[in-house]
PDB file of C-alpha atoms in Angstrom:
ATOM      1  CA  MET V   1      -0.459  -0.173  -0.260  1.00  0.00           C
ATOM      2  CA  GLN V   2       1.567   3.475  -1.002  1.00  0.00           C
ATOM      3  CA  GLY V   3       2.725   5.349   1.906  1.00  0.00           C
ATOM      4  CA  SER V   4       3.001   2.534   4.186  1.00  0.00           C
ATOM      5  CA  PHE V   5       6.155   1.893   6.540  1.00  0.00           C
ATOM      6  CA  SER V   6       6.911  -1.240   8.430  1.00  0.00           C
ATOM      7  CA  PRO V   7       7.647  -0.920  12.196  1.00  0.00           C
ATOM      8  CA  VAL V   8       9.054  -4.428  12.712  1.00  0.00           C
ATOM      9  CA  ALA V   9      13.050  -3.014  12.763  1.00  0.00           C
ATOM     10  CA  PRO V  10      12.600  -0.447  15.208  1.00  0.00           C
ATOM     11  CA  ILE V  11      10.068  -2.462  17.485  1.00  0.00           C
ATOM     12  CA  HIS V  12      12.914  -4.878  17.225  1.00  0.00           C
ATOM     13  CA  SER V  13      15.804  -2.673  18.104  1.00  0.00           C
ATOM     14  CA  ASN V  14      13.886  -1.347  20.989  1.00  0.00           C
ATOM     15  CA  ALA V  15      13.234  -4.773  22.322  1.00  0.00           C
ATOM     16  CA  MET V  16      16.689  -6.264  22.006  1.00  0.00           C
ATOM     17  CA  LYS V  17      17.798  -2.774  23.873  1.00  0.00           C
ATOM     18  CA  ASP V  18      15.533  -3.394  26.251  1.00  0.00           C
ATOM     19  CA  MET V  19      16.314  -6.985  26.823  1.00  0.00           C
ATOM     20  CA  THR V  20      19.884  -6.442  27.422  1.00  0.00           C
ATOM     21  CA  LEU V  21      19.770  -3.632  29.682  1.00  0.00           C
ATOM     22  CA  HIS V  22      17.074  -4.776  31.620  1.00  0.00           C
ATOM     23  CA  PHE V  23      16.050  -8.493  31.507  1.00  0.00           C
ATOM     24  CA  LEU V  24      18.963  -9.934  31.340  1.00  0.00           C
ATOM     25  CA  PRO V  25      20.493  -7.869  34.535  1.00  0.00           C
ATOM     26  CA  SER V  26      17.166  -8.972  36.060  1.00  0.00           C
ATOM     27  CA  LEU V  27      17.666 -12.805  35.093  1.00  0.00           C
ATOM     28  CA  ASN V  28      20.988 -12.549  36.726  1.00  0.00           C
ATOM     29  CA  ASP V  29      19.388 -10.849  39.903  1.00  0.00           C
ATOM     30  CA  PHE V  30      16.910 -14.125  40.207  1.00  0.00           C
ATOM     31  CA  ASN V  31      19.861 -16.060  39.674  1.00  0.00           C
ATOM     32  CA  LEU V  32      21.706 -14.838  42.583  1.00  0.00           C
ATOM     33  CA  LEU V  33      18.758 -14.875  44.697  1.00  0.00           C
ATOM     34  CA  PHE V  34      18.130 -18.216  43.704  1.00  0.00           C
ATOM     35  CA  ASN V  35      21.467 -19.331  44.879  1.00  0.00           C
ATOM     36  CA  GLN V  36      20.808 -17.305  48.106  1.00  0.00           C
ATOM     37  CA  ILE V  37      17.662 -19.439  48.689  1.00  0.00           C
ATOM     38  CA  THR V  38      18.735 -22.522  47.916  1.00  0.00           C
ATOM     39  CA  LYS V  39      22.176 -21.477  50.671  1.00  0.00           C
ATOM     40  CA  ALA V  40      19.634 -20.406  53.024  1.00  0.00           C
ATOM     41  CA  HIS V  41      17.763 -23.882  52.747  1.00  0.00           C
ATOM     42  CA  LEU V  42      20.783 -25.762  53.389  1.00  0.00           C
ATOM     43  CA  GLU V  43      21.871 -23.863  56.354  1.00  0.00           C
ATOM     44  CA  HIS V  44      18.310 -24.436  57.570  1.00  0.00           C
ATOM     45  CA  LEU V  45      18.155 -28.016  56.985  1.00  0.00           C
ATOM     46  CA  GLN V  46      21.862 -28.537  58.837  1.00  0.00           C
ATOM     47  CA  LEU V  47      20.712 -26.800  61.605  1.00  0.00           C
ATOM     48  CA  LEU V  48      17.476 -29.130  62.041  1.00  0.00           C
ATOM     49  CA  ASN V  49      19.560 -32.229  61.508  1.00  0.00           C
ATOM     50  CA  LYS V  50      21.941 -31.183  64.232  1.00  0.00           C
ATOM     51  CA  TRP V  51      19.159 -30.374  66.686  1.00  0.00           C
ATOM     52  CA  HIS V  52      17.898 -33.892  65.965  1.00  0.00           C
ATOM     53  CA  THR V  53      21.489 -35.262  66.366  1.00  0.00           C
ATOM     54  CA  ASP V  54      21.887 -33.730  69.851  1.00  0.00           C
ATOM     55  CA  ILE V  55      18.389 -34.361  70.790  1.00  0.00           C
ATOM     56  CA  ARG V  56      18.214 -38.144  69.775  1.00  0.00           C
ATOM     57  CA  GLN V  57      22.024 -38.504  71.952  1.00  0.00           C
ATOM     58  CA  GLU V  58      21.035 -37.388  74.692  1.00  0.00           C
ATOM     59  CA  CYS V  59      17.566 -39.316  74.977  1.00  0.00           C
ATOM     60  CA  ASP V  60      19.835 -42.179  73.901  1.00  0.00           C
ATOM     61  CA  LYS V  61      21.875 -41.448  77.436  1.00  0.00           C
ATOM     62  CA  LEU V  62      18.298 -41.171  78.925  1.00  0.00           C
ATOM     63  CA  MET V  63      16.979 -44.166  78.032  1.00  0.00           C
ATOM     64  CA  THR V  64      20.431 -46.511  78.890  1.00  0.00           C
ATOM     65  CA  GLN V  65      20.465 -44.566  82.342  1.00  0.00           C
ATOM     66  CA  MET V  66      16.644 -45.309  82.874  1.00  0.00           C
ATOM     67  CA  GLN V  67      16.763 -48.630  81.658  1.00  0.00           C
ATOM     68  CA  GLY V  68      19.611 -49.280  84.097  1.00  0.00           C
ATOM     69  CA  GLY V  69      18.089 -47.653  87.305  1.00  0.00           C
ATOM     70  CA  ILE V  70      15.087 -50.165  86.710  1.00  0.00           C
ATOM     71  CA  ASP V  71      16.933 -53.207  86.174  1.00  0.00           C
ATOM     72  CA  ALA V  72      19.106 -52.361  89.717  1.00  0.00           C
ATOM     73  CA  THR V  73      15.835 -51.562  91.647  1.00  0.00           C
ATOM     74  CA  PRO V  74      13.604 -54.381  93.130  1.00  0.00           C
ATOM     75  CA  ASP V  75      10.253 -55.056  92.328  1.00  0.00           C
ATOM     76  CA  ASN V  76       9.367 -53.977  95.680  1.00  0.00           C
ATOM     77  CA  SER V  77      10.515 -50.368  96.364  1.00  0.00           C
ATOM     78  CA  LYS V  78       8.627 -47.734  96.702  1.00  0.00           C
ATOM     79  CA  TYR V  79      10.547 -45.829  93.748  1.00  0.00           C
ATOM     80  CA  TYR V  80       9.829 -48.460  91.035  1.00  0.00           C
ATOM     81  CA  PRO V  81       6.672 -47.722  90.225  1.00  0.00           C
ATOM     82  CA  ALA V  82       7.742 -43.810  89.181  1.00  0.00           C
ATOM     83  CA  MET V  83      10.629 -44.697  87.693  1.00  0.00           C
ATOM     84  CA  LEU V  84       8.412 -47.388  85.687  1.00  0.00           C
ATOM     85  CA  GLU V  85       6.545 -43.952  84.950  1.00  0.00           C
ATOM     86  CA  ASN V  86       9.565 -42.034  83.977  1.00  0.00           C
ATOM     87  CA  LEU V  87      10.570 -44.712  81.686  1.00  0.00           C
ATOM     88  CA  SER V  88       7.464 -44.850  80.105  1.00  0.00           C
ATOM     89  CA  HIS V  89       7.508 -40.588  79.678  1.00  0.00           C
ATOM     90  CA  THR V  90      11.024 -41.070  78.067  1.00  0.00           C
ATOM     91  CA  MET V  91       9.923 -43.563  75.669  1.00  0.00           C
ATOM     92  CA  GLU V  92       6.867 -41.301  74.477  1.00  0.00           C
ATOM     93  CA  PHE V  93       9.624 -38.645  74.298  1.00  0.00           C
ATOM     94  CA  TYR V  94      11.849 -41.075  72.182  1.00  0.00           C
ATOM     95  CA  ASP V  95       8.731 -41.513  69.826  1.00  0.00           C
ATOM     96  CA  ALA V  96       8.262 -37.788  69.363  1.00  0.00           C
ATOM     97  CA  ILE V  97      11.839 -38.012  68.486  1.00  0.00           C
ATOM     98  CA  ASN V  98      11.213 -40.478  65.325  1.00  0.00           C
ATOM     99  CA  GLY V  99       8.006 -38.657  64.163  1.00  0.00           C
ATOM    100  CA  PHE V 100      10.130 -35.495  64.045  1.00  0.00           C
ATOM    101  CA  ARG V 101      12.919 -37.021  61.808  1.00  0.00           C
ATOM    102  CA  GLU V 102       9.461 -38.266  59.794  1.00  0.00           C
ATOM    103  CA  ALA V 103       8.369 -34.963  59.549  1.00  0.00           C
ATOM    104  CA  PHE V 104      11.714 -33.398  59.070  1.00  0.00           C
ATOM    105  CA  HIS V 105      11.861 -35.871  55.839  1.00  0.00           C
ATOM    106  CA  MET V 106       8.983 -34.795  54.302  1.00  0.00           C
ATOM    107  CA  PHE V 107       9.644 -30.967  54.826  1.00  0.00           C
ATOM    108  CA  VAL V 108      13.040 -31.391  53.033  1.00  0.00           C
ATOM    109  CA  GLU V 109      11.179 -33.204  49.985  1.00  0.00           C
ATOM    110  CA  GLU V 110       8.350 -30.468  49.672  1.00  0.00           C
ATOM    111  CA  THR V 111      11.112 -28.067  49.929  1.00  0.00           C
ATOM    112  CA  ASN V 112      13.394 -29.469  47.877  1.00  0.00           C
ATOM    113  CA  GLU V 113      10.325 -30.344  44.828  1.00  0.00           C
ATOM    114  CA  GLN V 114       9.715 -26.578  45.163  1.00  0.00           C
ATOM    115  CA  LEU V 115      13.268 -25.632  44.532  1.00  0.00           C
ATOM    116  CA  SER V 116      13.983 -27.976  41.860  1.00  0.00           C
ATOM    117  CA  CYS V 117      10.763 -26.595  39.590  1.00  0.00           C
ATOM    118  CA  PHE V 118      12.845 -23.689  39.661  1.00  0.00           C
ATOM    119  CA  SER V 119      16.033 -24.858  38.668  1.00  0.00           C
ATOM    120  CA  THR V 120      15.098 -27.378  36.653  1.00  0.00           C
ATOM    121  CA  HIS V 121      12.982 -24.654  34.426  1.00  0.00           C
ATOM    122  CA  TRP V 122      15.784 -22.349  34.197  1.00  0.00           C
ATOM    123  CA  ASN V 123      18.995 -24.620  34.538  1.00  0.00           C
ATOM    124  CA  GLY V 124      17.154 -27.088  31.863  1.00  0.00           C
ATOM    125  CA  HIS V 125      16.684 -24.049  29.550  1.00  0.00           C
ATOM    126  CA  LEU V 126      20.293 -23.005  29.821  1.00  0.00           C
ATOM    127  CA  GLU V 127      21.243 -26.568  28.996  1.00  0.00           C
ATOM    128  CA  ARG V 128      19.355 -26.870  26.159  1.00  0.00           C
ATOM    129  CA  LEU V 129      20.715 -23.377  24.954  1.00  0.00           C
ATOM    130  CA  ALA V 130      24.220 -24.568  25.157  1.00  0.00           C
ATOM    131  CA  ILE V 131      23.856 -28.166  23.749  1.00  0.00           C
ATOM    132  CA  ASN V 132      22.264 -26.427  20.787  1.00  0.00           C
ATOM    133  CA  TYR V 133      25.003 -23.940  20.677  1.00  0.00           C
ATOM    134  CA  VAL V 134      27.887 -26.409  20.491  1.00  0.00           C
ATOM    135  CA  ALA V 135      25.686 -28.701  18.384  1.00  0.00           C
ATOM    136  CA  ASN V 136      25.811 -26.416  15.499  1.00  0.00           C
ATOM    137  CA  TYR V 137      29.401 -24.786  16.705  1.00  0.00           C
ATOM    138  CA  LEU V 138      30.492 -28.580  15.748  1.00  0.00           C
ATOM    139  CA  LYS V 139      28.996 -29.114  12.589  1.00  0.00           C
ATOM    140  CA  LYS V 140      30.265 -25.645  11.265  1.00  0.00           C
ATOM    141  CA  VAL V 141      33.693 -25.920  12.539  1.00  0.00           C
ATOM    142  CA  TYR V 142      34.946 -29.651  12.703  1.00  0.00           C
ATOM    143  CA  GLU V 143      32.160 -31.197  10.458  1.00  0.00           C
ATOM    144  CA  VAL V 144      30.329 -33.123  13.057  1.00  0.00           C
ATOM    145  CA  HIS V 145      28.203 -35.344  10.985  1.00  0.00           C
ATOM    146  CA  THR V 146      26.533 -37.457  13.973  1.00  0.00           C
ATOM    147  CA  SER V 147      25.322 -36.323  17.272  1.00  0.00           C
ATOM    148  CA  TYR V 148      23.631 -38.374  20.337  1.00  0.00           C
ATOM    149  CA  ILE V 149      21.945 -35.921  23.108  1.00  0.00           C
ATOM    150  CA  LYS V 150      21.572 -37.380  26.224  1.00  0.00           C
ATOM    151  CA  PHE V 151      23.813 -40.226  25.750  1.00  0.00           C
ATOM    152  CA  LYS V 152      23.624 -43.413  27.689  1.00  0.00           C
ATOM    153  CA  ARG V 153      24.867 -46.719  27.628  1.00  0.00           C
ATOM    154  CA  CYS V 154      24.212 -49.876  29.590  1.00  0.00           C
ATOM    155  CA  TRP V 155      25.722 -53.548  30.530  1.00  0.00           C
ATOM    156  CA  GLY V 156      24.712 -55.595  33.254  1.00  0.00           C
ATOM    157  CA  ASN V 157      22.580 -54.231  36.038  1.00  0.00           C
ATOM    158  CA  GLY V 158      25.004 -52.781  38.999  1.00  0.00           C
ATOM    159  CA  ALA V 159      25.150 -49.332  40.162  1.00  0.00           C
ATOM    160  CA  ASN V 160      27.984 -48.287  38.031  1.00  0.00           C
ATOM    161  CA  ALA V 161      26.946 -50.579  34.838  1.00  0.00           C
ATOM    162  CA  PHE V 162      26.218 -47.362  32.804  1.00  0.00           C
ATOM    163  CA  VAL V 163      27.930 -44.315  31.113  1.00  0.00           C
ATOM    164  CA  GLU V 164      26.500 -41.338  29.799  1.00  0.00           C
ATOM    165  CA  ALA V 165      26.503 -37.697  28.516  1.00  0.00           C
ATOM    166  CA  ASP V 166      24.950 -35.016  27.738  1.00  0.00           C
ATOM    167  CA  MET V 167      25.722 -34.975  24.340  1.00  0.00           C
ATOM    168  CA  ILE V 168      28.183 -37.075  22.063  1.00  0.00           C
ATOM    169  CA  ALA V 169      29.336 -35.628  18.849  1.00  0.00           C
ATOM    170  CA  ILE V 170      31.402 -37.418  16.176  1.00  0.00           C
ATOM    171  CA  ASN V 171      33.449 -36.552  13.171  1.00  0.00           C
ATOM    172  CA  ASP V 172      36.071 -38.683  10.980  1.00  0.00           C
ATOM    173  CA  THR V 173      38.593 -37.819  13.514  1.00  0.00           C
ATOM    174  CA  HIS V 174      37.212 -36.825  16.896  1.00  0.00           C
ATOM    175  CA  LEU V 175      34.237 -38.002  19.315  1.00  0.00           C
ATOM    176  CA  PHE V 176      33.474 -34.876  21.443  1.00  0.00           C
ATOM    177  CA  ILE V 177      31.708 -35.637  24.903  1.00  0.00           C
ATOM    178  CA  THR V 178      30.030 -32.901  25.992  1.00  0.00           C
ATOM    179  CA  GLU V 179      28.959 -32.312  29.423  1.00  0.00           C
ATOM    180  CA  ALA V 180      26.785 -29.194  30.816  1.00  0.00           C
ATOM    181  CA  LYS V 181      26.325 -28.054  34.326  1.00  0.00           C
ATOM    182  CA  LYS V 182      25.822 -24.818  36.173  1.00  0.00           C
ATOM    183  CA  SER V 183      29.604 -24.652  37.614  1.00  0.00           C
ATOM    184  CA  LEU V 184      32.963 -26.727  36.781  1.00  0.00           C
ATOM    185  CA  LYS V 185      34.635 -27.299  39.914  1.00  0.00           C
ATOM    186  CA  GLU V 186      37.459 -29.388  40.336  1.00  0.00           C
ATOM    187  CA  GLU V 187      35.529 -32.711  41.421  1.00  0.00           C
ATOM    188  CA  ASN V 188      33.517 -32.095  38.275  1.00  0.00           C
ATOM    189  CA  PHE V 189      36.867 -31.830  36.439  1.00  0.00           C
ATOM    190  CA  TYR V 190      38.174 -34.827  37.492  1.00  0.00           C
ATOM    191  CA  LYS V 191      34.861 -36.525  36.936  1.00  0.00           C
ATOM    192  CA  THR V 192      34.653 -35.678  33.354  1.00  0.00           C
ATOM    193  CA  LEU V 193      37.990 -36.411  32.516  1.00  0.00           C
ATOM    194  CA  TYR V 194      37.012 -40.205  33.927  1.00  0.00           C
ATOM    195  CA  ASN V 195      34.056 -40.443  32.060  1.00  0.00           C
ATOM    196  CA  ARG V 196      35.896 -40.053  28.877  1.00  0.00           C
ATOM    197  CA  ASP V 197      38.105 -42.773  29.419  1.00  0.00           C
ATOM    198  CA  ARG V 198      34.981 -44.955  30.793  1.00  0.00           C
ATOM    199  CA  LEU V 199      33.022 -43.857  27.338  1.00  0.00           C
ATOM    200  CA  LYS V 200      36.142 -44.886  25.706  1.00  0.00           C
ATOM    201  CA  GLU V 201      36.600 -48.186  26.973  1.00  0.00           C
ATOM    202  CA  ARG V 202      33.065 -48.976  26.266  1.00  0.00           C
ATOM    203  CA  MET V 203      32.837 -47.583  22.821  1.00  0.00           C
ATOM    204  CA  PRO V 204      34.998 -49.776  21.484  1.00  0.00           C
ATOM    205  CA  GLU V 205      33.903 -49.192  17.696  1.00  0.00           C
ATOM    206  CA  TYR V 206      34.992 -45.514  18.349  1.00  0.00           C
ATOM    207  CA  LYS V 207      38.708 -46.589  19.465  1.00  0.00           C
ATOM    208  CA  HIS V 208      40.209 -44.656  16.419  1.00  0.00           C
ATOM    209  CA  LEU V 209      39.137 -41.370  17.276  1.00  0.00           C
ATOM    210  CA  HIS V 210      40.012 -38.959  19.915  1.00  0.00           C
ATOM    211  CA  PHE V 211      37.673 -38.711  22.828  1.00  0.00           C
ATOM    212  CA  GLN V 212      37.954 -34.786  23.159  1.00  0.00           C
ATOM    213  CA  PRO V 213      35.682 -33.618  26.578  1.00  0.00           C
ATOM    214  CA  LEU V 214      34.007 -30.430  26.413  1.00  0.00           C
ATOM    215  CA  PHE V 215      32.301 -28.677  29.295  1.00  0.00           C
ATOM    216  CA  ILE V 216      29.767 -25.972  29.251  1.00  0.00           C
ATOM    217  CA  CYS V 217      29.091 -23.761  32.491  1.00  0.00           C
ATOM    218  CA  GLU V 218      28.576 -20.376  34.049  1.00  0.00           C
ATOM    219  CA  THR V 219      31.022 -20.375  36.432  1.00  0.00           C
ATOM    220  CA  VAL V 220      34.289 -21.820  36.651  1.00  0.00           C
ATOM    221  CA  GLU V 221      37.121 -21.431  39.208  1.00  0.00           C
ATOM    222  CA  ASP V 222      40.538 -19.837  37.708  1.00  0.00           C
ATOM    223  CA  SER V 223      42.436 -22.736  39.045  1.00  0.00           C
ATOM    224  CA  VAL V 224      40.381 -25.598  37.489  1.00  0.00           C
ATOM    225  CA  ALA V 225      39.998 -23.551  34.304  1.00  0.00           C
ATOM    226  CA  ARG V 226      43.997 -23.791  34.269  1.00  0.00           C
ATOM    227  CA  LYS V 227      44.108 -27.761  35.123  1.00  0.00           C
ATOM    228  CA  ALA V 228      41.468 -28.004  32.542  1.00  0.00           C
ATOM    229  CA  LYS V 229      43.362 -26.517  29.995  1.00  0.00           C
ATOM    230  CA  GLU V 230      46.586 -28.115  30.847  1.00  0.00           C
ATOM    231  CA  SER V 231      44.434 -31.735  30.707  1.00  0.00           C
ATOM    232  CA  GLY V 232      42.680 -30.938  27.200  1.00  0.00           C
ATOM    233  CA  LEU V 233      39.419 -30.128  28.429  1.00  0.00           C
ATOM    234  CA  TRP V 234      37.477 -27.431  26.553  1.00  0.00           C
ATOM    235  CA  ILE V 235      35.173 -24.771  28.490  1.00  0.00           C
ATOM    236  CA  LEU V 236      32.419 -23.135  27.042  1.00  0.00           C
ATOM    237  CA  ARG V 237      30.658 -20.610  29.541  1.00  0.00           C
ATOM    238  CA  TYR V 238      27.738 -18.755  29.455  1.00  0.00           C
ATOM    239  CA  ARG V 239      28.162 -15.456  29.914  1.00  0.00           C
ATOM    240  CA  GLY V 240      24.344 -14.704  30.377  1.00  0.00           C
ATOM    241  CA  PHE V 241      25.150 -14.146  34.443  1.00  0.00           C
ATOM    242  CA  ASP V 242      28.434 -11.839  34.276  1.00  0.00           C
ATOM    243  CA  ALA V 243      27.790  -9.602  36.907  1.00  0.00           C
ATOM    244  CA  ASN V 244      28.665  -6.228  34.679  1.00  0.00           C
ATOM    245  CA  TYR V 245      27.914  -7.018  31.443  1.00  0.00           C
ATOM    246  CA  PRO V 246      25.213 -10.066  30.949  1.00  0.00           C
ATOM    247  CA  VAL V 247      25.172 -10.912  27.673  1.00  0.00           C
ATOM    248  CA  ASN V 248      22.844 -14.121  26.285  1.00  0.00           C
ATOM    249  CA  THR V 249      25.558 -15.887  24.455  1.00  0.00           C
ATOM    250  CA  PHE V 250      28.474 -18.238  24.831  1.00  0.00           C
ATOM    251  CA  GLU V 251      32.375 -17.750  25.004  1.00  0.00           C
ATOM    252  CA  TRP V 252      35.511 -20.287  24.665  1.00  0.00           C
ATOM    253  CA  LEU V 253      37.827 -19.895  27.810  1.00  0.00           C
ATOM    254  CA  GLY V 254      41.210 -19.872  26.245  1.00  0.00           C
ATOM    255  CA  THR V 255      42.214 -21.261  22.431  1.00  0.00           C
ATOM    256  CA  GLN V 256      41.261 -24.723  23.023  1.00  0.00           C
ATOM    257  CA  GLY V 257      37.387 -24.538  21.379  1.00  0.00           C
ATOM    258  CA  PRO V 258      38.062 -22.221  18.400  1.00  0.00           C
ATOM    259  CA  ALA V 259      41.504 -24.192  17.579  1.00  0.00           C
ATOM    260  CA  LYS V 260      41.858 -26.057  14.671  1.00  0.00           C
ATOM    261  CA  LEU V 261      42.308 -30.008  15.951  1.00  0.00           C
TER     262      LEU V 261
END
């Protein structure tokens, strides 16, 4: 139509600007708040668990003392009925402690369920973004021709009779093993290398390929990043939670990822 114009471009530009200036920092604030809530929840559970343990220990001592006193007191003693009554009250208290433990477990389950709803929703979203990013990157840069998301291989029925990865991707020379977690810590680092070795052991059909581990995270300690680089572990970090400049994208730490194989 003559004289018409499209408002799409300026609206899109304003929306992206609003997202960058307001929405992403707000998500960062939400993530920090969620971390604080999770920490407070853990501290509360530890305190309740300590209370229960201390009370249970004192009650165990009291039960032992009461039982020992009754065993050493003749049935015809004038103190015997009173001691039986006290033992009955102690046993009621003991039952109450066990009831508290059951209620405590229910509280933990219900609270964890609520927290996991938030955590799974957000972290699951980030994981999908990260896996898609890596899949496209490896296909474009390293000519990956096959990939499996949520890969798992089982043998036997034991607790350790399986090995899994968030994604594996294959080209003519390499098999890339991708893990995605909120933070890369030292225990995650060693577990990732161990997982690589187990996958290599349990996938003999790909023994001619180089097994390359790749870790996606939001945060990583400097010392762990150095160890990872020395061990050949690639690290991809999500930048959306940068304190000063959150950006809805990913970056390779070091030169491992974008470097030629």
